[in-house]
Coordinates of N, CA and C in Angstrom, one line a residue:
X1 N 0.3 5.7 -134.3 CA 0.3 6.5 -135.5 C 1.5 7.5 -135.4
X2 N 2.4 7.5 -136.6 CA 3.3 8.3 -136.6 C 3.2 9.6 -137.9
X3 N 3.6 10.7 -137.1 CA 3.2 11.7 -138.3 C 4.5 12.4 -138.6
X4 N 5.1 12.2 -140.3 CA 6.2 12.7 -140.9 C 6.0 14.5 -140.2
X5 N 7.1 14.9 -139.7 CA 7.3 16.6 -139.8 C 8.4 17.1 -140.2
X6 N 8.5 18.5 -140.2 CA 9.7 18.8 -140.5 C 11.2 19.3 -139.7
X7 N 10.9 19.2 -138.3 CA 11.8 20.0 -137.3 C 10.9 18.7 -135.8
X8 N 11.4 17.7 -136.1 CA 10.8 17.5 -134.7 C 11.2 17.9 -133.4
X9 N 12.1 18.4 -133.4 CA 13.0 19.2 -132.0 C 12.0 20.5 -131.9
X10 N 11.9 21.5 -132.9 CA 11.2 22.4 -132.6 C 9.6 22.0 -132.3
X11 N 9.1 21.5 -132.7 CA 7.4 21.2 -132.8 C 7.5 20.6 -130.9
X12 N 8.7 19.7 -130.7 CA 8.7 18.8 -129.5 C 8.6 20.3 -128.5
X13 N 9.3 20.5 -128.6 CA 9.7 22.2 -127.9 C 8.5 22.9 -127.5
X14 N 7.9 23.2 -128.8 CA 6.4 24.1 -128.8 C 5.2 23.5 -128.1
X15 N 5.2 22.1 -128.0 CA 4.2 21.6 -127.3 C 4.6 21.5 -126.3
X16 N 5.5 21.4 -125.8 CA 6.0 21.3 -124.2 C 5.6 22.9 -123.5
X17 N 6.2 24.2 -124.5 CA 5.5 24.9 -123.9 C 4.0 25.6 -123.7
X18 N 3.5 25.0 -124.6 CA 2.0 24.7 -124.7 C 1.2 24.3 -123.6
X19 N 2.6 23.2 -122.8 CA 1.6 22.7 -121.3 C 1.0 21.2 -122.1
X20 N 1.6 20.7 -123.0 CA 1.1 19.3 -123.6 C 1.9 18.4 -122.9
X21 N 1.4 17.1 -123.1 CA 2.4 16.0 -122.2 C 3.5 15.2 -123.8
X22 N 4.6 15.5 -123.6 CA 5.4 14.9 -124.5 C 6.0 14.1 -123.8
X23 N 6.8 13.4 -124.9 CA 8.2 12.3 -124.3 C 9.1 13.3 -124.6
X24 N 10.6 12.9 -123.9 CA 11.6 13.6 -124.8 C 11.7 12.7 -126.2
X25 N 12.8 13.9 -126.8 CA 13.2 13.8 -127.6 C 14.4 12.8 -128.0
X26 N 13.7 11.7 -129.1 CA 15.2 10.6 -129.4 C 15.3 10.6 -131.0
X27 N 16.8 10.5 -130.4 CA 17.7 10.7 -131.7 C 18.7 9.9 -132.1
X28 N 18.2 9.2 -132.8 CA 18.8 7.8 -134.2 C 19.6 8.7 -135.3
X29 N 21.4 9.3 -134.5 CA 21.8 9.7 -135.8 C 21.9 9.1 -136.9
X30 N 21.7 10.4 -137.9 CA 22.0 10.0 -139.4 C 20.8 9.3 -139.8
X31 N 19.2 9.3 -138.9 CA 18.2 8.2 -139.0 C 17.3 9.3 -138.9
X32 N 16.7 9.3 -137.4 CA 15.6 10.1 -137.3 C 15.5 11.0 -136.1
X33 N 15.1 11.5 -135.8 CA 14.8 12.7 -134.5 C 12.9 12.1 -134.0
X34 N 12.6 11.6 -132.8 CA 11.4 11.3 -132.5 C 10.8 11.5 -131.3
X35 N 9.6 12.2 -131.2 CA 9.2 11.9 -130.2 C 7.2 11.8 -129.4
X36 N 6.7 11.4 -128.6 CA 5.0 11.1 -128.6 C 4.4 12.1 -127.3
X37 N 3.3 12.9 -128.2 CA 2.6 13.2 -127.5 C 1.5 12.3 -127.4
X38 N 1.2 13.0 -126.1 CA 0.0 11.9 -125.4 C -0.9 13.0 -125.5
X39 N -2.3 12.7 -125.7 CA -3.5 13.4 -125.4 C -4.0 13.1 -124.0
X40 N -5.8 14.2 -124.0 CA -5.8 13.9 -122.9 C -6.7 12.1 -122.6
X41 N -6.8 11.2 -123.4 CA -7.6 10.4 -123.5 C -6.3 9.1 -122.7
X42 N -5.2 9.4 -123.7 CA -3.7 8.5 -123.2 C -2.9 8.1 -124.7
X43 N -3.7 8.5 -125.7 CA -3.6 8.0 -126.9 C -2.5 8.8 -126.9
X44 N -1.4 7.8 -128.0 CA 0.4 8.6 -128.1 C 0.4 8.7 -129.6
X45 N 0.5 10.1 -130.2 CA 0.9 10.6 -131.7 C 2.3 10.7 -131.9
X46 N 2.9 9.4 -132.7 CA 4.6 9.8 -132.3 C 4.7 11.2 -133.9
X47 N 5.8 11.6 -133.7 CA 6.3 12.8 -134.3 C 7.8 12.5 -135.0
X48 N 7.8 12.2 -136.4 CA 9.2 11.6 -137.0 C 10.0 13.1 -138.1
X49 N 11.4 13.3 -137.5 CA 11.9 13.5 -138.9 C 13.0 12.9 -139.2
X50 N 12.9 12.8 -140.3 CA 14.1 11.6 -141.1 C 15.2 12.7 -141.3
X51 N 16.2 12.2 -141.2 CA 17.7 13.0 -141.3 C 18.1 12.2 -142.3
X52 N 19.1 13.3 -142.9 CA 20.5 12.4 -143.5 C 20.2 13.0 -145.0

């Protein structure tokens, strides 16, 4: 499941300091900014913003 946001760099940021388990952050210039948090179960929510 992927969920449109608006700043995925920042939201990636905030949950990391939160103590959440994220991936880094990838970046498809001129495409998208993406990246997945994992819960605690293992399930991954990726996190998309579209550029350009």
């Amino acid at each position: 499941m992927n969920i449109s946001i608006k700043n995925a760099a920042a939201e990636q940021q905030g949950f990391a300091e939160k103590g959440l388990v994220v991936s880094e952050l990838q970046r498809f210039e001129g495409v998208v900014e993406f990246f997945e948090l994992t819960d605690p179960d293992g399930n991954k929510i990726g996190f998309v913003t579209e550029l350009g």
